[in-house]
XYZ file of C-alpha atoms in Angstrom:
115
model
C -12.445 32.254 -2.743
C -14.678 29.261 -3.316
C -15.543 28.665 -6.952
C -19.198 27.760 -7.445
C -19.710 24.832 -9.784
C -21.216 26.908 -12.588
C -20.826 30.582 -13.425
C -23.156 32.710 -15.483
C -21.815 33.593 -18.900
C -19.733 36.690 -19.354
C -20.627 38.734 -22.357
C -19.418 41.633 -24.401
C -21.270 44.000 -26.703
C -20.331 47.368 -28.167
C -23.797 48.719 -27.317
C -25.663 48.075 -24.049
C -29.016 48.103 -25.903
C -27.999 45.227 -28.177
C -27.625 41.519 -27.434
C -24.137 40.331 -26.409
C -21.641 39.775 -29.195
C -19.913 36.945 -27.366
C -20.479 34.881 -24.237
C -18.863 32.027 -22.343
C -19.343 30.240 -19.050
C -17.104 28.284 -16.712
C -17.919 25.050 -14.867
C -15.676 23.637 -12.127
C -15.058 19.905 -12.520
C -12.487 19.194 -9.817
C -10.031 21.112 -7.720
C -7.899 23.233 -10.024
C -9.746 22.307 -13.251
C -12.690 24.004 -14.945
C -14.471 23.568 -18.262
C -15.384 26.369 -20.678
C -19.081 25.967 -21.494
C -21.470 27.558 -23.952
C -18.915 29.630 -25.838
C -20.702 31.689 -28.466
C -19.884 34.611 -30.747
C -22.632 36.231 -32.796
C -21.982 36.057 -36.548
C -21.399 39.825 -36.777
C -18.881 39.603 -33.916
C -16.742 36.859 -35.414
C -13.305 38.101 -36.347
C -13.600 41.224 -34.145
C -11.845 39.822 -31.067
C -15.071 39.620 -29.018
C -14.735 35.852 -28.548
C -11.121 36.188 -27.459
C -12.102 38.933 -25.004
C -14.830 36.748 -23.484
C -12.459 33.791 -23.081
C -9.690 35.959 -21.615
C -12.132 37.431 -19.078
C -12.927 33.916 -17.842
C -9.284 32.858 -17.850
C -8.282 35.831 -15.712
C -11.112 35.153 -13.256
C -10.332 31.429 -13.172
C -6.708 32.083 -12.256
C -7.802 34.384 -9.394
C -10.042 31.543 -8.150
C -7.182 29.040 -8.135
C -8.004 27.269 -11.405
C -4.802 25.962 -12.993
C -6.262 24.171 -16.010
C -9.156 24.893 -18.373
C -10.602 22.204 -20.635
C -13.234 22.356 -23.334
C -14.766 20.387 -26.135
C -15.861 21.517 -29.592
C -16.700 19.928 -32.900
C -13.627 18.601 -34.683
C -14.839 20.208 -37.918
C -15.604 23.590 -36.319
C -12.525 25.239 -37.804
C -13.459 28.753 -36.639
C -13.736 27.632 -33.006
C -10.536 25.593 -33.227
C -8.701 28.646 -34.623
C -10.042 30.826 -31.788
C -8.949 28.360 -29.104
C -5.548 28.031 -30.745
C -5.126 31.838 -30.700
C -5.713 31.959 -26.947
C -3.324 29.098 -26.204
C -5.426 25.951 -26.017
C -3.907 22.708 -27.304
C -5.498 19.459 -28.474
C -5.886 16.970 -25.644
C -7.333 13.554 -24.855
C -11.103 13.487 -24.432
C -12.270 13.937 -20.852
C -15.742 12.575 -21.648
C -16.032 8.807 -21.827
C -17.128 7.415 -25.186
C -16.537 10.551 -27.275
C -15.437 10.034 -30.868
C -12.371 12.253 -31.486
C -13.234 12.587 -35.173
C -16.448 14.340 -34.065
C -15.629 15.961 -30.714
C -12.260 17.611 -30.172
C -10.992 18.131 -26.624
C -8.622 20.999 -25.840
C -6.919 22.285 -22.713
C -4.864 25.174 -21.406
C -2.696 25.127 -18.293
C -1.763 28.321 -16.444
C 1.573 29.040 -14.839
C 3.420 26.306 -16.722
C 1.961 23.550 -14.518
């Protein structure tokens, strides 16, 4: 299956009549690598597992599409986001965006299948 460059966000909500609790998107950068984009969890959803569920949905889809590595960037002081990414297996990595200040922007990555 060919992976389009950008995918619409996935979302989860306990009630179809309410806005999504959490959402994330995926953007293909190069063969086998994609970037998590626009990750968001509504304040009332934080700590419920909704963010983890959204990320896991994308990770499962990405693996089916042949993605072997997911990268992302978040604020280095965004401790809640860093804890979420740590829970789902992301590790700190070198910045993949030229000129980024690591004290401000933290890069993370996750590789599937031990590659």
